mmCIF file with all atom_site columns, C-alpha atoms in Angstrom:
data_model
loop_
_atom_site.group_PDB
_atom_site.id
_atom_site.type_symbol
_atom_site.label_atom_id
_atom_site.label_alt_id
_atom_site.label_comp_id
_atom_site.label_asym_id
_atom_site.label_entity_id
_atom_site.label_seq_id
_atom_site.pdbx_PDB_ins_code
_atom_site.Cartn_x
_atom_site.Cartn_y
_atom_site.Cartn_z
_atom_site.occupancy
_atom_site.B_iso_or_equiv
_atom_site.pdbx_formal_charge
_atom_site.auth_seq_id
_atom_site.auth_comp_id
_atom_site.auth_asym_id
_atom_site.auth_atom_id
_atom_site.pdbx_PDB_model_num
ATOM 1   C CA . LEU C 1 1   ? -69.721 127.978 73.637 1.00 54.00 ? 3   LEU C CA 1
ATOM 2   C CA . PHE C 1 2   ? -68.203 130.896 74.053 1.00 64.00 ? 4   PHE C CA 1
ATOM 3   C CA . ASP C 1 3   ? -69.529 134.188 75.843 1.00 69.00 ? 5   ASP C CA 1
ATOM 4   C CA . ASP C 1 4   ? -68.848 137.726 74.650 1.00 73.00 ? 6   ASP C CA 1
ATOM 5   C CA . ASP C 1 5   ? -65.695 138.518 76.728 1.00 72.00 ? 7   ASP C CA 1
ATOM 6   C CA . ILE C 1 6   ? -64.082 135.161 75.433 1.00 73.00 ? 8   ILE C CA 1
ATOM 7   C CA . ILE C 1 7   ? -64.772 136.029 71.833 1.00 75.00 ? 9   ILE C CA 1
ATOM 8   C CA . GLU C 1 8   ? -63.626 139.435 72.110 1.00 76.00 ? 10  GLU C CA 1
ATOM 9   C CA . ALA C 1 9   ? -60.441 138.444 73.826 1.00 74.00 ? 11  ALA C CA 1
ATOM 10  C CA . MET C 1 10  ? -59.681 136.057 71.369 1.00 74.00 ? 12  MET C CA 1
ATOM 11  C CA . LEU C 1 11  ? -60.349 138.620 68.421 1.00 78.00 ? 13  LEU C CA 1
ATOM 12  C CA . SER C 1 12  ? -58.051 140.944 70.210 1.00 76.00 ? 14  SER C CA 1
ATOM 13  C CA . LYS C 1 13  ? -55.304 138.228 70.194 1.00 74.00 ? 15  LYS C CA 1
ATOM 14  C CA . TYR C 1 14  ? -56.046 137.531 66.623 1.00 74.00 ? 16  TYR C CA 1
ATOM 15  C CA . LEU C 1 15  ? -55.807 141.043 65.523 1.00 76.00 ? 17  LEU C CA 1
ATOM 16  C CA . GLN C 1 16  ? -52.612 141.496 67.602 1.00 74.00 ? 18  GLN C CA 1
ATOM 17  C CA . ILE C 1 17  ? -50.908 138.188 65.577 1.00 75.00 ? 19  ILE C CA 1
ATOM 18  C CA . ILE C 1 18  ? -52.260 139.964 62.284 1.00 75.00 ? 20  ILE C CA 1
ATOM 19  C CA . SER C 1 19  ? -50.620 143.003 63.242 1.00 74.00 ? 21  SER C CA 1
ATOM 20  C CA . CYS C 1 20  ? -47.422 141.525 64.179 1.00 71.00 ? 22  CYS C CA 1
ATOM 21  C CA . VAL C 1 21  ? -47.164 139.299 61.100 1.00 72.00 ? 23  VAL C CA 1
ATOM 22  C CA . GLY C 1 22  ? -48.238 142.259 58.964 1.00 72.00 ? 24  GLY C CA 1
ATOM 23  C CA . ASP C 1 23  ? -45.152 144.357 60.645 1.00 70.00 ? 25  ASP C CA 1
ATOM 24  C CA . ASN C 1 24  ? -42.322 141.880 59.800 1.00 71.00 ? 26  ASN C CA 1
ATOM 25  C CA . VAL C 1 25  ? -43.568 138.688 57.572 1.00 69.00 ? 27  VAL C CA 1
ATOM 26  C CA . ASP C 1 26  ? -40.416 136.523 58.509 1.00 72.00 ? 28  ASP C CA 1
ATOM 27  C CA . ILE C 1 27  ? -40.873 136.732 62.283 1.00 71.00 ? 29  ILE C CA 1
ATOM 28  C CA . ASN C 1 28  ? -41.154 133.257 63.997 1.00 70.00 ? 30  ASN C CA 1
ATOM 29  C CA . ILE C 1 29  ? -44.030 132.023 65.820 1.00 67.00 ? 31  ILE C CA 1
ATOM 30  C CA . GLY C 1 30  ? -42.130 132.368 69.126 1.00 68.00 ? 32  GLY C CA 1
ATOM 31  C CA . ASP C 1 31  ? -41.300 135.989 68.610 1.00 72.00 ? 33  ASP C CA 1
ATOM 32  C CA . ILE C 1 32  ? -45.137 136.568 67.805 1.00 71.00 ? 34  ILE C CA 1
ATOM 33  C CA . ILE C 1 33  ? -45.910 135.375 71.045 1.00 69.00 ? 35  ILE C CA 1
ATOM 34  C CA . THR C 1 34  ? -43.167 137.183 73.173 1.00 70.00 ? 36  THR C CA 1
ATOM 35  C CA . HIS C 1 35  ? -43.940 140.350 71.149 1.00 68.00 ? 37  HIS C CA 1
ATOM 36  C CA . ILE C 1 36  ? -47.330 140.249 72.336 1.00 68.00 ? 38  ILE C CA 1
ATOM 37  C CA . LYS C 1 37  ? -46.695 139.491 75.795 1.00 67.00 ? 39  LYS C CA 1
ATOM 38  C CA . GLN C 1 38  ? -44.497 142.561 75.789 1.00 65.00 ? 40  GLN C CA 1
ATOM 39  C CA . GLN C 1 39  ? -47.550 144.479 74.746 1.00 62.00 ? 41  GLN C CA 1
ATOM 40  C CA . GLN C 1 40  ? -49.717 142.893 77.529 1.00 59.00 ? 42  GLN C CA 1
ATOM 41  C CA . ILE C 1 41  ? -51.659 144.954 79.869 1.00 48.00 ? 43  ILE C CA 1
ATOM 42  C CA . PRO C 1 42  ? -49.982 144.318 83.452 1.00 46.00 ? 44  PRO C CA 1
ATOM 43  C CA . GLY C 1 43  ? -52.346 141.564 85.213 1.00 48.00 ? 45  GLY C CA 1
ATOM 44  C CA . GLU C 1 44  ? -53.158 139.723 81.897 1.00 49.00 ? 46  GLU C CA 1
ATOM 45  C CA . ASP C 1 45  ? -51.853 136.187 82.198 1.00 52.00 ? 47  ASP C CA 1
ATOM 46  C CA . ASP C 1 46  ? -53.786 134.249 79.622 1.00 52.00 ? 48  ASP C CA 1
ATOM 47  C CA . ALA C 1 47  ? -50.557 132.967 78.331 1.00 54.00 ? 49  ALA C CA 1
ATOM 48  C CA . ASP C 1 48  ? -48.388 132.498 81.399 1.00 56.00 ? 50  ASP C CA 1
ATOM 49  C CA . TRP C 1 49  ? -47.603 128.842 80.392 1.00 56.00 ? 51  TRP C CA 1
ATOM 50  C CA . TYR C 1 50  ? -45.663 129.917 77.316 1.00 59.00 ? 52  TYR C CA 1
ATOM 51  C CA . GLU C 1 51  ? -41.803 129.924 77.538 1.00 64.00 ? 53  GLU C CA 1
ATOM 52  C CA . PRO C 1 52  ? -40.191 130.678 74.273 1.00 67.00 ? 54  PRO C CA 1
ATOM 53  C CA . ASN C 1 53  ? -36.853 128.574 74.904 1.00 73.00 ? 55  ASN C CA 1
ATOM 54  C CA . LYS C 1 54  ? -38.925 125.229 76.124 1.00 73.00 ? 56  LYS C CA 1
ATOM 55  C CA . SER C 1 55  ? -40.179 122.678 73.748 1.00 76.00 ? 57  SER C CA 1
ATOM 56  C CA . LEU C 1 56  ? -43.697 121.747 73.499 1.00 75.00 ? 58  LEU C CA 1
ATOM 57  C CA . CYS C 1 57  ? -43.302 118.497 75.484 1.00 78.00 ? 59  CYS C CA 1
ATOM 58  C CA . ASP C 1 58  ? -41.463 120.772 78.045 1.00 80.00 ? 60  ASP C CA 1
ATOM 59  C CA . ILE C 1 59  ? -44.428 122.843 78.664 1.00 77.00 ? 61  ILE C CA 1
ATOM 60  C CA . PHE C 1 60  ? -47.080 120.005 78.587 1.00 78.00 ? 62  PHE C CA 1
ATOM 61  C CA . SER C 1 61  ? -44.746 118.285 81.798 1.00 81.00 ? 63  SER C CA 1
ATOM 62  C CA . SER C 1 62  ? -44.748 121.543 83.473 1.00 80.00 ? 64  SER C CA 1
ATOM 63  C CA . GLN C 1 63  ? -48.568 121.565 83.229 1.00 78.00 ? 65  GLN C CA 1
ATOM 64  C CA . PHE C 1 64  ? -48.829 118.100 83.786 1.00 80.00 ? 66  PHE C CA 1
ATOM 65  C CA . ALA C 1 65  ? -46.861 118.791 87.163 1.00 82.00 ? 67  ALA C CA 1
ATOM 66  C CA . LYS C 1 66  ? -48.924 121.888 87.901 1.00 82.00 ? 68  LYS C CA 1
ATOM 67  C CA . TYR C 1 67  ? -52.158 120.325 87.586 1.00 81.00 ? 69  TYR C CA 1
ATOM 68  C CA . GLU C 1 68  ? -51.746 116.440 88.164 1.00 82.00 ? 70  GLU C CA 1
ATOM 69  C CA . SER C 1 69  ? -54.742 115.912 89.840 1.00 85.00 ? 71  SER C CA 1
ATOM 70  C CA . ASN C 1 70  ? -57.086 118.093 87.596 1.00 83.00 ? 72  ASN C CA 1
ATOM 71  C CA . ILE C 1 71  ? -59.302 116.347 84.961 1.00 81.00 ? 73  ILE C CA 1
ATOM 72  C CA . ALA C 1 72  ? -57.359 116.596 81.528 1.00 77.00 ? 74  ALA C CA 1
ATOM 73  C CA . ASP C 1 73  ? -59.438 114.738 78.869 1.00 76.00 ? 75  ASP C CA 1
ATOM 74  C CA . SER C 1 74  ? -62.928 113.284 79.515 1.00 73.00 ? 76  SER C CA 1
ATOM 75  C CA . THR C 1 75  ? -65.389 111.421 77.423 1.00 72.00 ? 77  THR C CA 1
ATOM 76  C CA . SER C 1 76  ? -68.606 109.786 78.649 1.00 71.00 ? 78  SER C CA 1
ATOM 77  C CA . SER C 1 77  ? -66.797 107.017 79.564 1.00 76.00 ? 79  SER C CA 1
ATOM 78  C CA . VAL C 1 78  ? -63.241 107.925 80.548 1.00 78.00 ? 80  VAL C CA 1
ATOM 79  C CA . LYS C 1 79  ? -61.751 110.677 82.691 1.00 84.00 ? 81  LYS C CA 1
ATOM 80  C CA . LEU C 1 80  ? -58.316 111.077 82.785 1.00 82.00 ? 82  LEU C CA 1
ATOM 81  C CA . THR C 1 81  ? -56.318 113.047 84.973 1.00 85.00 ? 83  THR C CA 1
ATOM 82  C CA . TYR C 1 82  ? -53.194 115.232 83.936 1.00 86.00 ? 84  TYR C CA 1
ATOM 83  C CA . LYS C 1 83  ? -51.062 112.466 85.739 1.00 89.00 ? 85  LYS C CA 1
ATOM 84  C CA . GLN C 1 84  ? -52.819 109.681 83.933 1.00 89.00 ? 86  GLN C CA 1
ATOM 85  C CA . LEU C 1 85  ? -52.363 111.408 80.740 1.00 87.00 ? 87  LEU C CA 1
ATOM 86  C CA . ASN C 1 86  ? -48.852 111.875 81.105 1.00 89.00 ? 88  ASN C CA 1
ATOM 87  C CA . ASN C 1 87  ? -48.220 108.318 82.441 1.00 91.00 ? 89  ASN C CA 1
ATOM 88  C CA . ILE C 1 88  ? -49.992 106.898 79.813 1.00 89.00 ? 90  ILE C CA 1
ATOM 89  C CA . SER C 1 89  ? -48.616 108.734 77.077 1.00 89.00 ? 91  SER C CA 1
ATOM 90  C CA . ASP C 1 90  ? -45.116 108.219 78.792 1.00 91.00 ? 92  ASP C CA 1
ATOM 91  C CA . LYS C 1 91  ? -46.023 104.393 78.116 1.00 91.00 ? 93  LYS C CA 1
ATOM 92  C CA . TRP C 1 92  ? -47.021 105.002 74.313 1.00 88.00 ? 94  TRP C CA 1
ATOM 93  C CA . CYS C 1 93  ? -43.687 106.985 73.843 1.00 89.00 ? 95  CYS C CA 1
ATOM 94  C CA . ASP C 1 94  ? -41.945 104.098 75.049 1.00 90.00 ? 96  ASP C CA 1
ATOM 95  C CA . TYR C 1 95  ? -43.735 101.794 72.700 1.00 87.00 ? 97  TYR C CA 1
ATOM 96  C CA . ILE C 1 96  ? -43.312 104.083 69.610 1.00 86.00 ? 98  ILE C CA 1
ATOM 97  C CA . THR C 1 97  ? -39.724 104.566 70.418 1.00 87.00 ? 99  THR C CA 1
ATOM 98  C CA . SER C 1 98  ? -39.121 100.698 70.359 1.00 86.00 ? 100 SER C CA 1
ATOM 99  C CA . ARG C 1 99  ? -40.957 100.461 66.805 1.00 76.00 ? 101 ARG C CA 1
ATOM 100 C CA . GLY C 1 100 ? -39.614 101.787 63.412 1.00 67.00 ? 102 GLY C CA 1
ATOM 101 C CA . SER C 1 101 ? -36.097 103.899 63.162 1.00 66.00 ? 103 SER C CA 1
ATOM 102 C CA . GLY C 1 102 ? -35.181 107.296 64.013 1.00 74.00 ? 104 GLY C CA 1
ATOM 103 C CA . LYS C 1 103 ? -37.179 110.252 63.024 1.00 79.00 ? 105 LYS C CA 1
ATOM 104 C CA . SER C 1 104 ? -39.481 108.039 60.648 1.00 84.00 ? 106 SER C CA 1
ATOM 105 C CA . PRO C 1 105 ? -42.964 109.618 60.704 1.00 88.00 ? 107 PRO C CA 1
ATOM 106 C CA . VAL C 1 106 ? -45.659 108.058 62.918 1.00 88.00 ? 108 VAL C CA 1
ATOM 107 C CA . CYS C 1 107 ? -49.279 107.603 61.358 1.00 90.00 ? 109 CYS C CA 1
ATOM 108 C CA . PHE C 1 108 ? -52.138 107.137 63.875 1.00 88.00 ? 110 PHE C CA 1
ATOM 109 C CA . LEU C 1 109 ? -55.427 106.127 63.508 1.00 91.00 ? 111 LEU C CA 1
ATOM 110 C CA . VAL C 1 110 ? -57.670 106.453 66.530 1.00 87.00 ? 112 VAL C CA 1
ATOM 111 C CA . THR C 1 111 ? -61.226 107.330 67.486 1.00 81.00 ? 113 THR C CA 1
ATOM 112 C CA . HIS C 1 112 ? -61.890 110.816 68.310 1.00 75.00 ? 114 HIS C CA 1
ATOM 113 C CA . ASP C 1 113 ? -62.015 110.484 72.184 1.00 75.00 ? 115 ASP C CA 1
ATOM 114 C CA . TYR C 1 114 ? -59.396 110.361 74.847 1.00 70.00 ? 116 TYR C CA 1
ATOM 115 C CA . ASN C 1 115 ? -57.023 108.251 72.497 1.00 78.00 ? 117 ASN C CA 1
ATOM 116 C CA . LEU C 1 116 ? -56.471 111.405 70.160 1.00 81.00 ? 118 LEU C CA 1
ATOM 117 C CA . PRO C 1 117 ? -54.620 113.784 72.899 1.00 82.00 ? 119 PRO C CA 1
ATOM 118 C CA . VAL C 1 118 ? -52.646 110.572 74.134 1.00 84.00 ? 120 VAL C CA 1
ATOM 119 C CA . SER C 1 119 ? -51.600 109.846 70.750 1.00 86.00 ? 121 SER C CA 1
ATOM 120 C CA . VAL C 1 120 ? -50.342 113.306 69.690 1.00 86.00 ? 122 VAL C CA 1
ATOM 121 C CA . ILE C 1 121 ? -48.586 113.896 73.001 1.00 88.00 ? 123 ILE C CA 1
ATOM 122 C CA . SER C 1 122 ? -46.953 110.566 72.836 1.00 87.00 ? 124 SER C CA 1
ATOM 123 C CA . ILE C 1 123 ? -45.654 110.981 69.555 1.00 87.00 ? 125 ILE C CA 1
ATOM 124 C CA . LEU C 1 124 ? -44.501 114.488 70.324 1.00 87.00 ? 126 LEU C CA 1
ATOM 125 C CA . LYS C 1 125 ? -42.716 113.149 72.997 1.00 88.00 ? 127 LYS C CA 1
ATOM 126 C CA . THR C 1 126 ? -40.633 110.990 70.691 1.00 87.00 ? 128 THR C CA 1
ATOM 127 C CA . GLY C 1 127 ? -39.658 113.696 68.858 1.00 86.00 ? 129 GLY C CA 1
ATOM 128 C CA . ARG C 1 128 ? -41.098 112.187 65.483 1.00 88.00 ? 130 ARG C CA 1
ATOM 129 C CA . PRO C 1 129 ? -43.334 113.761 63.026 1.00 87.00 ? 131 PRO C CA 1
ATOM 130 C CA . TYR C 1 130 ? -47.085 112.276 62.857 1.00 88.00 ? 132 TYR C CA 1
ATOM 131 C CA . VAL C 1 131 ? -49.543 112.139 60.580 1.00 91.00 ? 133 VAL C CA 1
ATOM 132 C CA . PRO C 1 132 ? -53.218 111.696 61.420 1.00 91.00 ? 134 PRO C CA 1
ATOM 133 C CA . LEU C 1 133 ? -55.105 109.510 59.543 1.00 92.00 ? 135 LEU C CA 1
ATOM 134 C CA . ASP C 1 134 ? -59.081 109.619 59.601 1.00 92.00 ? 136 ASP C CA 1
ATOM 135 C CA . PRO C 1 135 ? -60.938 106.178 59.904 1.00 91.00 ? 137 PRO C CA 1
ATOM 136 C CA . GLU C 1 136 ? -64.005 107.594 57.539 1.00 91.00 ? 138 GLU C CA 1
ATOM 137 C CA . TYR C 1 137 ? -61.437 107.789 54.760 1.00 92.00 ? 139 TYR C CA 1
ATOM 138 C CA . PRO C 1 138 ? -61.343 105.060 52.047 1.00 94.00 ? 140 PRO C CA 1
ATOM 139 C CA . ILE C 1 139 ? -58.677 102.247 52.565 1.00 94.00 ? 141 ILE C CA 1
ATOM 140 C CA . ALA C 1 140 ? -56.909 103.251 49.366 1.00 95.00 ? 142 ALA C CA 1
ATOM 141 C CA . ARG C 1 141 ? -56.408 106.779 50.397 1.00 94.00 ? 143 ARG C CA 1
ATOM 142 C CA . LEU C 1 142 ? -55.160 105.776 53.829 1.00 94.00 ? 144 LEU C CA 1
ATOM 143 C CA . LYS C 1 143 ? -52.677 103.314 52.140 1.00 94.00 ? 145 LYS C CA 1
ATOM 144 C CA . MET C 1 144 ? -51.513 106.086 49.831 1.00 94.00 ? 146 MET C CA 1
ATOM 145 C CA . ILE C 1 145 ? -50.771 108.542 52.449 1.00 94.00 ? 147 ILE C CA 1
ATOM 146 C CA . ILE C 1 146 ? -49.119 105.908 54.805 1.00 93.00 ? 148 ILE C CA 1
ATOM 147 C CA . ASP C 1 147 ? -46.666 104.954 51.777 1.00 93.00 ? 149 ASP C CA 1
ATOM 148 C CA . ASN C 1 148 ? -46.276 108.636 50.670 1.00 93.00 ? 150 ASN C CA 1
ATOM 149 C CA . VAL C 1 149 ? -45.073 109.720 54.167 1.00 91.00 ? 151 VAL C CA 1
ATOM 150 C CA . ARG C 1 150 ? -42.686 106.216 54.570 1.00 90.00 ? 152 ARG C CA 1
ATOM 151 C CA . ALA C 1 151 ? -44.375 105.666 58.242 1.00 87.00 ? 153 ALA C CA 1
ATOM 152 C CA . SER C 1 152 ? -42.474 102.987 59.998 1.00 83.00 ? 154 SER C CA 1
ATOM 153 C CA . THR C 1 153 ? -45.223 102.755 62.858 1.00 87.00 ? 155 THR C CA 1
ATOM 154 C CA . LEU C 1 154 ? -48.919 102.847 62.781 1.00 89.00 ? 156 LEU C CA 1
ATOM 155 C CA . LEU C 1 155 ? -50.396 103.641 65.965 1.00 87.00 ? 157 LEU C CA 1
ATOM 156 C CA . THR C 1 156 ? -54.304 103.026 66.396 1.00 89.00 ? 158 THR C CA 1
ATOM 157 C CA . ASP C 1 157 ? -56.684 101.789 68.972 1.00 86.00 ? 159 ASP C CA 1
ATOM 158 C CA . ASP C 1 158 ? -59.255 98.896  69.635 1.00 88.00 ? 160 ASP C CA 1
ATOM 159 C CA . ASN C 1 159 ? -61.706 100.655 67.519 1.00 89.00 ? 161 ASN C CA 1
ATOM 160 C CA . ASN C 1 160 ? -59.610 100.596 64.561 1.00 91.00 ? 162 ASN C CA 1
ATOM 161 C CA . ILE C 1 161 ? -57.549 97.501  64.616 1.00 92.00 ? 163 ILE C CA 1
ATOM 162 C CA . GLU C 1 162 ? -59.585 95.794  61.838 1.00 93.00 ? 164 GLU C CA 1
ATOM 163 C CA . LEU C 1 163 ? -59.275 98.592  59.589 1.00 93.00 ? 165 LEU C CA 1
ATOM 164 C CA . ALA C 1 164 ? -55.585 98.899  60.717 1.00 92.00 ? 166 ALA C CA 1
ATOM 165 C CA . LEU C 1 165 ? -54.917 95.437  59.947 1.00 92.00 ? 167 LEU C CA 1
ATOM 166 C CA . GLN C 1 166 ? -55.928 96.077  56.112 1.00 92.00 ? 168 GLN C CA 1
ATOM 167 C CA . LEU C 1 167 ? -53.352 98.843  55.735 1.00 89.00 ? 169 LEU C CA 1
#
């Protein structure tokens, strides 16, 4: 899956993070990345997408615009470009926003295919917290999770409608 160069680069970044946190246990995540970027060798650009004052949704939006015709997600039956992923996630975001109240959590019960990133991005765009549910869990456990987090919305896909109706 990964060649030696990628593994070494990942290990190097991991060690930088550990070193940074070891020096200051109260450091914020954004400050860790800023610190690592300051330590980079000129020409290294593996974190150019990161902007500390932008939200994750803003970063997604700029990446969507930059790579709109590139394939963002692919399964054996579906290929989504970044533009399509953004459009679908916007529609789902509007739907989620119309359901439930304010900042209540959204649970999502989707098959691990293209619906998973669409679900996460859609919910992030709403600014609401999310709780992923595994369709393999027993129904009693899924009900308990939904009740405990007081979710106002359950987002699902065609593959899990029957299960969702039992919740």
